[in-house]
Short mmCIF file of C-alpha atoms in Angstrom, two decimals:
data_model
loop_
_atom_site.label_atom_id
_atom_site.label_comp_id
_atom_site.label_asym_id
_atom_site.label_seq_id
_atom_site.Cartn_x
_atom_site.Cartn_y
_atom_site.Cartn_z
CA UNK X 1 10.43 11.32 -19.07
CA UNK X 2 13.21 8.89 -20.11
CA UNK X 3 15.76 8.53 -17.33
CA UNK X 4 19.06 6.70 -17.25
CA UNK X 5 20.70 4.74 -14.46
CA UNK X 6 24.34 3.82 -14.09
CA UNK X 7 25.86 1.36 -11.65
CA UNK X 8 29.57 1.66 -10.90
CA UNK X 9 31.79 -0.70 -8.94
CA UNK X 10 35.42 -0.03 -8.06
CA UNK X 11 35.54 2.80 -10.56
CA UNK X 12 34.18 0.65 -13.37
CA UNK X 13 30.81 1.13 -15.09
CA UNK X 14 28.90 -2.13 -14.61
CA UNK X 15 25.43 -1.26 -15.94
CA UNK X 16 24.00 1.60 -17.93
CA UNK X 17 20.32 1.56 -18.86
CA UNK X 18 18.01 4.20 -20.29
CA UNK X 19 14.29 3.79 -19.74
CA UNK X 20 12.46 2.75 -22.90
CA UNK X 21 8.84 1.71 -22.41
CA UNK X 22 7.95 1.30 -26.08
CA UNK X 23 6.52 -2.15 -26.77
CA UNK X 24 7.52 -3.48 -23.37
CA UNK X 25 5.73 -5.83 -20.97
CA UNK X 26 4.49 -3.48 -18.24
CA UNK X 27 2.47 -4.16 -15.10
CA UNK X 28 0.07 -1.65 -13.58
CA UNK X 29 -0.57 -2.82 -10.02
CA UNK X 30 -4.07 -1.54 -9.19
CA UNK X 31 -5.00 -4.25 -6.69
CA UNK X 32 -5.41 -1.68 -3.92
CA UNK X 33 -8.05 0.21 -5.85
CA UNK X 34 -11.81 0.15 -5.47
CA UNK X 35 -14.36 1.23 -8.07
CA UNK X 36 -13.87 4.94 -7.34
CA UNK X 37 -10.12 4.53 -7.91
CA UNK X 38 -10.09 2.13 -10.84
CA UNK X 39 -12.34 4.16 -13.13
CA UNK X 40 -10.09 7.26 -13.15
CA UNK X 41 -6.91 5.16 -13.06
CA UNK X 42 -7.98 3.22 -16.14
CA UNK X 43 -8.61 6.47 -17.98
CA UNK X 44 -4.92 7.27 -17.57
CA UNK X 45 -3.85 3.69 -18.29
CA UNK X 46 -5.55 3.82 -21.69
CA UNK X 47 -3.56 6.94 -22.61
CA UNK X 48 -0.36 5.28 -21.34
CA UNK X 49 -0.85 2.16 -23.46
CA UNK X 50 -1.53 4.18 -26.58
CA UNK X 51 1.57 6.32 -26.03
CA UNK X 52 3.99 3.38 -25.75
CA UNK X 53 2.13 0.57 -27.54
CA UNK X 54 3.07 -1.53 -24.54
CA UNK X 55 1.78 -4.95 -23.57
CA UNK X 56 0.00 -3.95 -20.39
CA UNK X 57 -0.98 -6.25 -17.55
CA UNK X 58 -3.32 -4.80 -14.92
CA UNK X 59 -3.64 -6.29 -11.44
CA UNK X 60 -7.11 -5.90 -9.92
CA UNK X 61 -8.41 -7.37 -6.70
CA UNK X 62 -11.25 -9.36 -8.29
CA UNK X 63 -12.67 -10.44 -11.62
CA UNK X 64 -15.92 -8.50 -11.19
CA UNK X 65 -14.03 -5.20 -11.27
CA UNK X 66 -11.84 -6.35 -14.15
CA UNK X 67 -14.93 -7.32 -16.16
CA UNK X 68 -15.94 -3.66 -16.36
CA UNK X 69 -12.96 -2.99 -18.62
CA UNK X 70 -11.72 -6.26 -20.14
CA UNK X 71 -14.02 -6.38 -23.18
CA UNK X 72 -13.17 -2.80 -24.15
CA UNK X 73 -9.40 -3.19 -23.74
CA UNK X 74 -8.36 -6.41 -25.51
CA UNK X 75 -4.80 -5.05 -25.64
CA UNK X 76 -4.69 -5.32 -21.82
CA UNK X 77 -4.30 -8.47 -19.75
CA UNK X 78 -6.19 -8.42 -16.45
CA UNK X 79 -4.54 -10.61 -13.84
CA UNK X 80 -5.33 -11.71 -10.30
CA UNK X 81 -2.63 -10.52 -7.84
CA UNK X 82 -1.71 -14.06 -6.79
CA UNK X 83 -0.65 -14.85 -10.36
CA UNK X 84 1.78 -11.92 -10.55
CA UNK X 85 5.52 -12.44 -10.97
CA UNK X 86 7.83 -9.44 -11.29
CA UNK X 87 10.18 -11.47 -13.48
CA UNK X 88 7.69 -11.22 -16.34
CA UNK X 89 7.80 -7.43 -16.66
CA UNK X 90 10.13 -4.71 -17.81
CA UNK X 91 8.54 -2.26 -15.37
CA UNK X 92 5.83 -2.27 -12.71
CA UNK X 93 3.88 0.77 -11.53
CA UNK X 94 2.34 0.36 -8.05
CA UNK X 95 -0.76 2.49 -7.59
CA UNK X 96 -0.40 3.02 -3.86
CA UNK X 97 -2.79 5.10 -1.78
CA UNK X 98 -2.75 6.89 1.55
CA UNK X 99 0.06 8.34 3.59
CA UNK X 100 2.58 8.84 0.83
CA UNK X 101 4.10 11.63 2.90
CA UNK X 102 7.64 10.95 1.71
CA UNK X 103 6.49 10.40 -1.89
CA UNK X 104 8.52 7.22 -2.22
CA UNK X 105 6.27 5.64 -4.83
CA UNK X 106 4.54 8.63 -6.38
CA UNK X 107 5.35 12.21 -7.40
CA UNK X 108 2.26 13.59 -5.61
CA UNK X 109 0.26 12.77 -2.51
CA UNK X 110 -2.84 10.78 -3.46
CA UNK X 111 -5.11 12.87 -1.25
CA UNK X 112 -4.03 16.22 -2.63
CA UNK X 113 -5.23 15.70 -6.20
CA UNK X 114 -7.98 14.18 -8.30
CA UNK X 115 -7.48 10.38 -8.60
CA UNK X 116 -6.93 10.66 -12.34
CA UNK X 117 -4.35 13.41 -11.88
CA UNK X 118 -2.61 11.06 -9.45
CA UNK X 119 -2.55 8.30 -12.08
CA UNK X 120 -1.25 10.77 -14.66
CA UNK X 121 1.57 11.73 -12.29
CA UNK X 122 2.60 8.08 -11.94
CA UNK X 123 2.43 7.25 -15.64
CA UNK X 124 3.60 10.64 -16.93
CA UNK X 125 0.47 10.91 -19.06
CA UNK X 126 -1.95 13.72 -19.83
CA UNK X 127 -5.40 12.16 -19.83
CA UNK X 128 -7.35 15.43 -19.46
CA UNK X 129 -9.87 13.57 -17.29
CA UNK X 130 -11.05 11.38 -20.14
CA UNK X 131 -13.09 8.49 -18.72
CA UNK X 132 -12.21 4.91 -19.59
CA UNK X 133 -14.35 2.71 -21.79
CA UNK X 134 -16.72 0.42 -19.91
CA UNK X 135 -18.40 -2.83 -20.90
CA UNK X 136 -21.41 -2.46 -23.19
CA UNK X 137 -24.91 -2.81 -21.78
CA UNK X 138 -26.38 -6.30 -21.81
CA UNK X 139 -29.89 -5.12 -20.90
CA UNK X 140 -32.00 -2.17 -22.12
CA UNK X 141 -33.02 -0.77 -18.75
CA UNK X 142 -34.56 2.39 -20.23
CA UNK X 143 -37.00 0.19 -22.14
CA UNK X 144 -37.59 -2.10 -19.17
CA UNK X 145 -38.08 0.54 -16.47
CA UNK X 146 -39.16 3.69 -18.28
CA UNK X 147 -38.27 7.12 -16.91
CA UNK X 148 -35.92 6.79 -13.95
CA UNK X 149 -32.87 8.17 -12.18
CA UNK X 150 -30.17 6.42 -10.17
CA UNK X 151 -29.28 7.44 -6.64
CA UNK X 152 -26.21 6.65 -4.56
CA UNK X 153 -26.14 7.95 -1.00
CA UNK X 154 -23.57 5.78 0.76
CA UNK X 155 -19.77 5.64 0.67
CA UNK X 156 -16.89 4.06 2.53
CA UNK X 157 -16.64 6.96 4.98
CA UNK X 158 -19.43 8.98 6.54
CA UNK X 159 -17.55 12.17 5.69
CA UNK X 160 -18.22 11.37 2.01
CA UNK X 161 -21.98 11.22 2.54
CA UNK X 162 -24.71 13.87 2.69
CA UNK X 163 -25.28 14.17 6.42
CA UNK X 164 -28.57 16.06 6.27
CA UNK X 165 -31.00 13.63 7.94
CA UNK X 166 -33.98 14.70 5.79
CA UNK X 167 -32.08 15.44 2.61
CA UNK X 168 -32.51 12.26 0.61
CA UNK X 169 -36.13 11.81 1.68
CA UNK X 170 -37.05 15.22 0.25
CA UNK X 171 -35.04 14.72 -2.94
CA UNK X 172 -36.61 11.32 -3.58
CA UNK X 173 -40.09 12.79 -3.02
CA UNK X 174 -39.32 15.59 -5.48
CA UNK X 175 -38.10 13.18 -8.15
CA UNK X 176 -41.08 10.86 -7.78
CA UNK X 177 -43.51 13.78 -7.99
CA UNK X 178 -41.74 14.69 -11.23
CA UNK X 179 -42.64 11.29 -12.66
CA UNK X 180 -39.33 9.51 -12.09
CA UNK X 181 -38.73 6.11 -10.65
CA UNK X 182 -35.73 6.27 -8.31
CA UNK X 183 -33.38 3.28 -8.28
CA UNK X 184 -30.97 2.87 -5.39
CA UNK X 185 -27.52 1.62 -6.41
CA UNK X 186 -26.33 1.07 -2.83
CA UNK X 187 -26.63 -2.10 -0.80
CA UNK X 188 -28.11 -0.07 2.07
CA UNK X 189 -31.79 0.89 2.01
CA UNK X 190 -32.91 4.41 1.09
CA UNK X 191 -36.52 5.28 1.88
CA UNK X 192 -38.77 5.63 -1.15
CA UNK X 193 -36.36 4.09 -3.65
CA UNK X 194 -36.44 0.87 -5.65
CA UNK X 195 -33.80 -1.78 -6.21
CA UNK X 196 -33.16 -4.17 -9.04
CA UNK X 197 -34.97 -7.45 -8.68
CA UNK X 198 -32.87 -10.59 -8.69
CA UNK X 199 -29.11 -10.49 -9.08
CA UNK X 200 -27.60 -7.24 -7.84
CA UNK X 201 -24.21 -7.54 -9.54
CA UNK X 202 -21.94 -4.73 -10.65
CA UNK X 203 -22.66 -5.62 -14.29
CA UNK X 204 -26.41 -5.17 -13.76
CA UNK X 205 -25.84 -1.88 -11.96
CA UNK X 206 -23.81 -0.74 -14.96
CA UNK X 207 -26.79 -1.58 -17.18
CA UNK X 208 -29.04 0.40 -14.85
CA UNK X 209 -26.79 3.45 -14.92
CA UNK X 210 -26.54 3.33 -18.72
CA UNK X 211 -30.33 3.53 -18.99
CA UNK X 212 -31.01 6.30 -16.47
CA UNK X 213 -31.74 9.94 -17.27
CA UNK X 214 -29.16 11.14 -14.74
CA UNK X 215 -27.68 10.25 -11.36
CA UNK X 216 -27.85 12.01 -8.00
CA UNK X 217 -25.48 11.12 -5.20
CA UNK X 218 -22.13 11.32 -3.50
CA UNK X 219 -18.61 10.71 -4.83
CA UNK X 220 -18.74 6.96 -4.35
CA UNK X 221 -17.74 4.37 -6.91
CA UNK X 222 -21.21 4.50 -8.41
CA UNK X 223 -20.89 8.25 -8.91
CA UNK X 224 -17.69 7.62 -10.84
CA UNK X 225 -19.46 4.86 -12.76
CA UNK X 226 -22.19 7.28 -13.88
CA UNK X 227 -19.56 9.85 -14.90
CA UNK X 228 -17.72 7.26 -17.00
CA UNK X 229 -21.03 6.34 -18.68
CA UNK X 230 -21.45 9.96 -19.73
CA UNK X 231 -24.44 10.55 -17.47
CA UNK X 232 -25.06 13.91 -15.80
CA UNK X 233 -24.24 13.56 -12.09
CA UNK X 234 -25.64 15.85 -9.42
CA UNK X 235 -22.86 15.51 -6.84
CA UNK X 236 -23.39 16.32 -3.15
CA UNK X 237 -20.04 16.67 -1.40
CA UNK X 238 -18.26 18.43 1.42
CA UNK X 239 -15.08 16.51 2.22
CA UNK X 240 -13.36 17.43 -1.06
CA UNK X 241 -12.43 20.70 -2.70
CA UNK X 242 -13.65 21.60 -6.17
CA UNK X 243 -11.62 19.50 -8.60
CA UNK X 244 -11.09 16.65 -6.17
CA UNK X 245 -13.81 14.51 -7.73
CA UNK X 246 -14.96 13.66 -11.25
CA UNK X 247 -15.84 16.71 -13.37
CA UNK X 248 -19.51 17.69 -13.20
CA UNK X 249 -21.47 20.88 -13.80
CA UNK X 250 -23.84 19.96 -10.99
CA UNK X 251 -21.65 19.97 -7.89
CA UNK X 252 -23.44 20.96 -4.67
CA UNK X 253 -21.21 21.99 -1.76
CA UNK X 254 -20.87 24.68 0.90
CA UNK X 255 -17.52 26.47 0.91
CA UNK X 256 -18.69 28.85 3.66
CA UNK X 257 -18.21 26.23 6.38
CA UNK X 258 -15.48 23.74 7.29
CA UNK X 259 -14.89 21.52 4.26
CA UNK X 260 -12.21 19.75 2.23
CA UNK X 261 -10.98 17.58 5.10
CA UNK X 262 -10.19 14.64 2.83
CA UNK X 263 -7.26 16.53 1.32
CA UNK X 264 -5.57 17.12 4.69
CA UNK X 265 -6.64 14.43 7.18
CA UNK X 266 -4.67 11.26 7.79
CA UNK X 267 -6.10 8.37 5.80
CA UNK X 268 -7.37 5.78 6.20
CA UNK X 269 -9.48 7.09 9.08
CA UNK X 270 -9.43 5.10 12.31
CA UNK X 271 -13.23 5.28 12.38
CA UNK X 272 -15.48 5.27 9.32
CA UNK X 273 -18.07 7.31 11.22
CA UNK X 274 -15.84 10.06 12.62
CA UNK X 275 -15.79 13.66 11.42
CA UNK X 276 -12.04 14.30 10.92
CA UNK X 277 -12.35 17.89 12.17
CA UNK X 278 -14.76 17.14 15.01
CA UNK X 279 -17.45 19.43 13.59
CA UNK X 280 -20.23 16.90 13.10
CA UNK X 281 -19.97 16.91 9.30
CA UNK X 282 -21.14 20.50 8.97
CA UNK X 283 -19.73 20.47 5.42
CA UNK X 284 -22.72 18.46 4.20
CA UNK X 285 -25.26 18.73 7.02
CA UNK X 286 -25.50 22.41 6.06
CA UNK X 287 -26.47 21.55 2.47
CA UNK X 288 -30.25 21.73 2.09
CA UNK X 289 -32.53 19.56 0.00
CA UNK X 290 -33.61 22.70 -1.82
CA UNK X 291 -30.04 23.31 -2.99
CA UNK X 292 -29.82 19.80 -4.40
CA UNK X 293 -33.23 20.10 -6.04
CA UNK X 294 -32.20 23.37 -7.71
CA UNK X 295 -29.12 21.61 -9.11
CA UNK X 296 -31.33 18.81 -10.45
CA UNK X 297 -33.52 21.35 -12.24
CA UNK X 298 -30.45 22.59 -14.14
CA UNK X 299 -29.79 19.16 -15.67
CA UNK X 300 -31.01 19.30 -19.30
CA UNK X 301 -32.21 15.70 -19.09
CA UNK X 302 -34.51 16.57 -16.18
CA UNK X 303 -38.10 16.79 -17.37
CA UNK X 304 -41.16 16.94 -15.15
CA UNK X 305 -44.12 14.76 -16.04
#
């Protein structure tokens, strides 16, 4: 939406400028984003760049995150925040999160919508939840490891996790009985799963996800990574409403109990381990292993041995 500003002084027009982004030097400040933010944000950024043919600079907090996208977007410059100078840009879009109650920097509250819809609202784009391009695989993990799935059980907040104490154990047992190796993407241990040997970098985890049959887990950054790779994701969630995460046909939730707290609680939480509604995470503790297993069976790529 092109807008125009006018500055008057003592009855005289001093400045008149109409927004024109075409071909301009533009900064997208994503330094506050983690993996689960950057993947949907970059989907919108790609649409934005194509629309205006702009020279886009993206600020990200570290080079490891930037390396996921840099090779696929040569028209973008990825810059460390400390090298940023506002004088170099026609416009800068800050991708702020949390507590935008007065909507000073964004048209919508970050918590009320899908992260990619939030990015679309900032950039005035229509990305239709198209994932961004990610770096090509540098290792053929399907050939190296055979038939396997990826699992991600941990997230920044406990409310994002599956809080059924026996849930993952039963799901892992089911998958292994079906002939699958189960690789754990998280840093934390998950009983019965394997981890990559040697370097455990984000680039190697991307290789691992690219080679898996499908992924099972929560809406962490690795869940978003699998979605962007085009992998089926069996998503176990309770803190978000339907549509609050990446699109998947295999979403397991329980709308009959308290749920969706992420969209209405004050973020960031004071405690990572606290249930925002004081109900002991009933949103996910009420989800059974059998429900998740039934969702897995619906994935076309799932094949028993």
